[in-house]
Amino acid sequence: GEEVAQTPKHLVRGEGQKAKLYCAPIKGHSYVFWYQQVLKNEFKFLISFQNENVFDETGMPKERFSAKCLPNSPCSLEIQATKLEDSAVYFCASSPKGYALNSPLHFGNGTRLTVT
Amino acid sequence: DQQVKQNSPSLSVQEGRISILNCDYTNSMFDYFLWYKKYPAEGPTFLISISSIKDKNEDGRFTVFLNKSAKHLSLHIVPSQPGDSAVYFCAASNTGKLIFGQGTTLQVKP
């Protein structure tokens, strides 16, 4: 499609439960990025993919967060054993060429995760 | 360590006037700067970008200025319109990571 599609829009989980977020990038875009926005503050980079390969995962909390981009499937971000501090809006973005000047990121509308 | 800073959380401007949004950065290795606009409950949308080898880029009502010696960039919107009311994020990149500022909420009053 022509838009980055993120599902679900809202997700509520009890502390300790698993959360799984999905992202369908724009068709033809080979780079996918995940960002976390807490309390409307700046966006924290989590991880990026080039096709199904991890490109940069320096922002990922190693212990409970994982992500995948498999062929012919939406990309996913999974949080095991959620904590209150994981409450945030998670944005997915895609681009055709990574961080090139003429290839800006196209963002989805985000998934709002609330951990209670 | 906040590498990209937007020190003004909010800005209010009259319709038709110029809006100037500012952004400072600390990493001299950044080679690519962008501005994104964000409405509530939506993702950021790309507005305009500039390479570090340039000092100005213009696109319609939007102009981005880059002052490398001061590590400062600004977004000028002229004339401002009520539909420009949104949160504006500046962002910078070097080796593949896009770093965002905290955002400035622009309100354009009719």
Coordinates of N, CA, C and O in Angstrom, one line a residue, chain A residues 46-116:
Chain A
L46 N 14.5 2.5 18.2 CA 14.7 1.2 18.7 C 15.5 0.3 17.8 O 16.5 -0.3 18.2
I47 N 15.0 0.1 16.6 CA 15.6 -0.9 15.7 C 15.3 -0.6 14.3 O 14.2 0.0 14.0
S48 N 16.1 -1.0 13.3 CA 15.8 -0.9 11.9 C 16.2 -2.1 11.2 O 17.0 -2.9 11.6
F49 N 15.5 -2.3 10.1 CA 15.7 -3.5 9.3 C 15.9 -3.1 7.8 O 15.4 -2.1 7.3
Q50 N 16.8 -3.9 7.1 CA 16.9 -3.8 5.7 C 16.3 -5.1 5.2 O 17.0 -6.2 5.3
N51 N 15.1 -5.0 4.6 CA 14.4 -6.3 4.3 C 14.2 -7.1 5.6 O 13.8 -6.5 6.5
E52 N 14.6 -8.4 5.6 CA 14.4 -9.1 6.8 C 15.6 -9.1 7.7 O 15.6 -9.8 8.8
N53 N 16.6 -8.4 7.4 CA 17.8 -8.4 8.2 C 17.9 -7.2 9.1 O 17.6 -6.0 8.7
V54 N 18.3 -7.4 10.3 CA 18.5 -6.3 11.3 C 19.6 -5.4 10.8 O 20.7 -5.8 10.4
F55 N 19.3 -4.1 10.7 CA 20.2 -3.1 10.1 C 20.9 -2.4 11.3 O 22.1 -2.2 11.3
D56 N 20.2 -2.0 12.3 CA 20.7 -1.3 13.5 C 19.8 -1.6 14.6 O 18.6 -1.3 14.6
E57 N 20.3 -2.2 15.7 CA 19.5 -2.5 16.8 C 20.0 -1.9 18.1 O 19.7 -2.4 19.2
T58 N 20.8 -0.8 17.9 CA 21.4 -0.2 19.1 C 20.5 0.4 20.1 O 20.8 0.6 21.2
G59 N 19.2 0.6 19.7 CA 18.3 1.2 20.6 C 17.4 0.2 21.3 O 16.6 0.6 22.2
M60 N 17.5 -1.0 21.0 CA 16.6 -2.0 21.5 C 17.0 -2.4 23.0 O 18.2 -2.9 23.2
P61 N 16.1 -2.3 23.9 CA 16.3 -3.0 25.2 C 16.4 -4.5 25.0 O 15.5 -5.1 24.5
K62 N 17.6 -5.1 25.3 CA 17.8 -6.4 24.9 C 17.0 -7.5 25.6 O 16.7 -8.5 25.0
E63 N 16.6 -7.2 26.8 CA 16.0 -8.2 27.6 C 14.6 -8.6 27.2 O 14.3 -9.8 27.2
R64 N 13.8 -7.6 27.0 CA 12.3 -8.0 26.8 C 11.8 -7.6 25.4 O 10.7 -8.0 25.1
F65 N 12.6 -6.9 24.6 CA 12.1 -6.4 23.3 C 12.7 -7.3 22.2 O 13.9 -7.6 22.2
S66 N 11.9 -7.6 21.3 CA 12.4 -8.3 20.1 C 11.6 -7.8 18.9 O 10.4 -7.3 19.0
A67 N 12.1 -8.0 17.7 CA 11.4 -7.5 16.5 C 11.8 -8.4 15.3 O 12.9 -9.0 15.3
K68 N 10.9 -8.5 14.3 CA 11.1 -9.3 13.1 C 10.5 -8.6 11.9 O 9.5 -7.9 12.0
C69 N 11.1 -8.9 10.8 CA 10.5 -8.5 9.5 C 10.7 -9.7 8.6 O 11.8 -9.9 8.0
L70 N 9.7 -10.5 8.5 CA 9.8 -11.7 7.7 C 9.2 -11.5 6.3 O 8.3 -10.7 6.2
P71 N 9.7 -12.2 5.3 CA 9.1 -12.0 3.9 C 7.6 -12.3 3.9 O 7.2 -13.2 4.6
N72 N 6.9 -11.5 3.2 CA 5.5 -11.6 3.0 C 4.6 -11.6 4.3 O 3.5 -12.2 4.3
S73 N 5.2 -11.0 5.3 CA 4.4 -10.8 6.5 C 4.6 -9.4 7.1 O 5.7 -8.8 6.8
P74 N 3.7 -8.9 7.9 CA 4.0 -7.6 8.5 C 5.1 -7.7 9.4 O 5.4 -8.8 10.0
C75 N 5.9 -6.6 9.6 CA 6.9 -6.6 10.6 C 6.3 -6.6 12.0 O 5.1 -6.2 12.1
S76 N 7.0 -7.0 13.0 CA 6.4 -7.1 14.3 C 7.4 -6.6 15.4 O 8.6 -6.8 15.2
L77 N 6.9 -6.0 16.4 CA 7.7 -5.7 17.6 C 7.0 -6.3 18.8 O 5.8 -6.1 19.0
E78 N 7.7 -7.1 19.5 CA 7.2 -7.8 20.7 C 7.8 -7.4 22.0 O 9.1 -7.3 22.0
I79 N 7.0 -7.2 23.0 CA 7.6 -6.9 24.3 C 7.1 -8.0 25.2 O 5.9 -8.2 25.4
Q80 N 8.0 -8.7 25.8 CA 7.7 -9.8 26.7 C 7.6 -9.2 28.1 O 8.4 -8.2 28.4
A81 N 6.7 -9.6 28.9 CA 6.7 -9.2 30.3 C 6.7 -7.6 30.4 O 7.7 -7.0 30.9
T82 N 5.6 -7.0 29.9 CA 5.6 -5.6 29.9 C 5.7 -4.9 31.2 O 5.3 -5.5 32.2
K83 N 6.3 -3.7 31.2 CA 6.4 -2.9 32.5 C 5.7 -1.6 32.3 O 5.4 -1.2 31.1
L84 N 5.3 -1.0 33.4 CA 4.6 0.3 33.3 C 5.4 1.3 32.4 O 4.7 2.1 31.6
E85 N 6.7 1.3 32.5 CA 7.5 2.2 31.7 C 7.5 2.0 30.2 O 8.0 2.8 29.4
D86 N 6.9 0.9 29.8 CA 6.8 0.6 28.3 C 5.6 1.3 27.7 O 5.5 1.3 26.5
S87 N 4.8 1.9 28.6 CA 3.6 2.7 28.0 C 4.1 3.8 27.2 O 4.9 4.7 27.6
A88 N 3.7 3.8 25.9 CA 4.2 4.8 25.0 C 3.4 4.6 23.7 O 2.6 3.7 23.5
V89 N 3.7 5.5 22.7 CA 3.3 5.3 21.4 C 4.4 4.7 20.6 O 5.5 5.3 20.6
Y90 N 4.2 3.6 19.9 CA 5.3 3.0 19.1 C 5.0 3.3 17.6 O 3.9 2.9 17.1
F91 N 6.0 3.9 17.0 CA 5.8 4.3 15.6 C 6.7 3.4 14.7 O 7.9 3.2 15.1
C92 N 6.1 3.0 13.6 CA 6.9 2.3 12.6 C 7.0 3.2 11.4 O 6.2 4.0 11.1
A93 N 8.2 3.2 10.7 CA 8.4 4.0 9.6 C 9.1 3.1 8.5 O 9.8 2.1 8.8
S94 N 8.9 3.5 7.3 CA 9.6 2.8 6.2 C 10.2 3.8 5.2 O 9.8 4.9 5.1
S95 N 11.2 3.3 4.5 CA 11.8 4.2 3.4 C 12.4 3.3 2.4 O 12.8 2.1 2.7
P96 N 12.5 3.8 1.2 CA 13.1 2.9 0.1 C 14.6 2.8 0.2 O 15.1 1.8 -0.3
K97 N 15.3 3.8 0.8 CA 16.8 3.7 0.7 C 17.4 4.0 2.1 O 18.6 4.4 2.1
G98 N 16.8 3.7 3.2 CA 17.4 4.0 4.4 C 17.5 5.5 4.7 O 16.6 6.2 4.4
Y99 N 18.5 5.9 5.3 CA 18.6 7.3 5.7 C 19.2 8.2 4.6 O 20.1 9.0 4.9
A100 N 18.8 8.1 3.4 CA 19.4 8.9 2.4 C 18.7 10.2 2.3 O 17.5 10.3 2.7
L101 N 19.3 11.2 1.8 CA 18.8 12.6 1.8 C 17.5 12.6 1.0 O 16.5 13.3 1.4
N102 N 17.4 11.9 0.0 CA 16.2 11.9 -0.8 C 15.3 10.7 -0.5 O 14.5 10.3 -1.4
S103 N 15.4 10.2 0.6 CA 14.6 9.0 1.0 C 14.2 9.2 2.5 O 14.6 8.4 3.3
P104 N 13.3 10.2 2.7 CA 12.9 10.4 4.1 C 12.0 9.3 4.6 O 11.4 8.6 3.8
L105 N 11.9 9.1 5.9 CA 11.1 8.1 6.5 C 9.6 8.5 6.4 O 9.2 9.6 6.6
H106 N 8.8 7.5 6.1 CA 7.3 7.6 6.1 C 6.8 6.9 7.3 O 7.1 5.7 7.4
F107 N 6.1 7.6 8.2 CA 5.7 7.0 9.4 C 4.2 6.5 9.4 O 3.4 7.1 8.7
G108 N 3.9 5.5 10.1 CA 2.6 5.1 10.4 C 2.0 6.0 11.5 O 2.6 6.8 12.0
N109 N 0.7 5.7 11.8 CA 0.0 6.5 12.8 C 0.3 6.0 14.3 O -0.2 6.6 15.2
G110 N 1.0 5.0 14.4 CA 1.5 4.5 15.7 C 0.5 3.5 16.4 O -0.7 3.4 16.0
T111 N 1.0 2.8 17.3 CA 0.2 2.0 18.2 C 0.5 2.5 19.7 O 1.6 2.6 20.1
R112 N -0.7 2.9 20.3 CA -0.6 3.4 21.7 C -0.6 2.2 22.6 O -1.7 1.5 22.7
L113 N 0.4 1.9 23.3 CA 0.5 0.8 24.3 C 0.3 1.4 25.7 O 1.1 2.3 26.1
T114 N -0.7 0.9 26.4 CA -0.9 1.2 27.8 C -0.7 0.0 28.7 O -1.4 -1.0 28.5
V115 N 0.3 0.1 29.6 CA 0.5 -1.0 30.5 C 0.0 -0.6 31.9 O 0.3 0.4 32.4
T116 N -0.9 -1.4 32.4 CA -1.6 -1.1 33.6 C -1.2 -2.0 34.8 O -0.6 -3.1 34.6

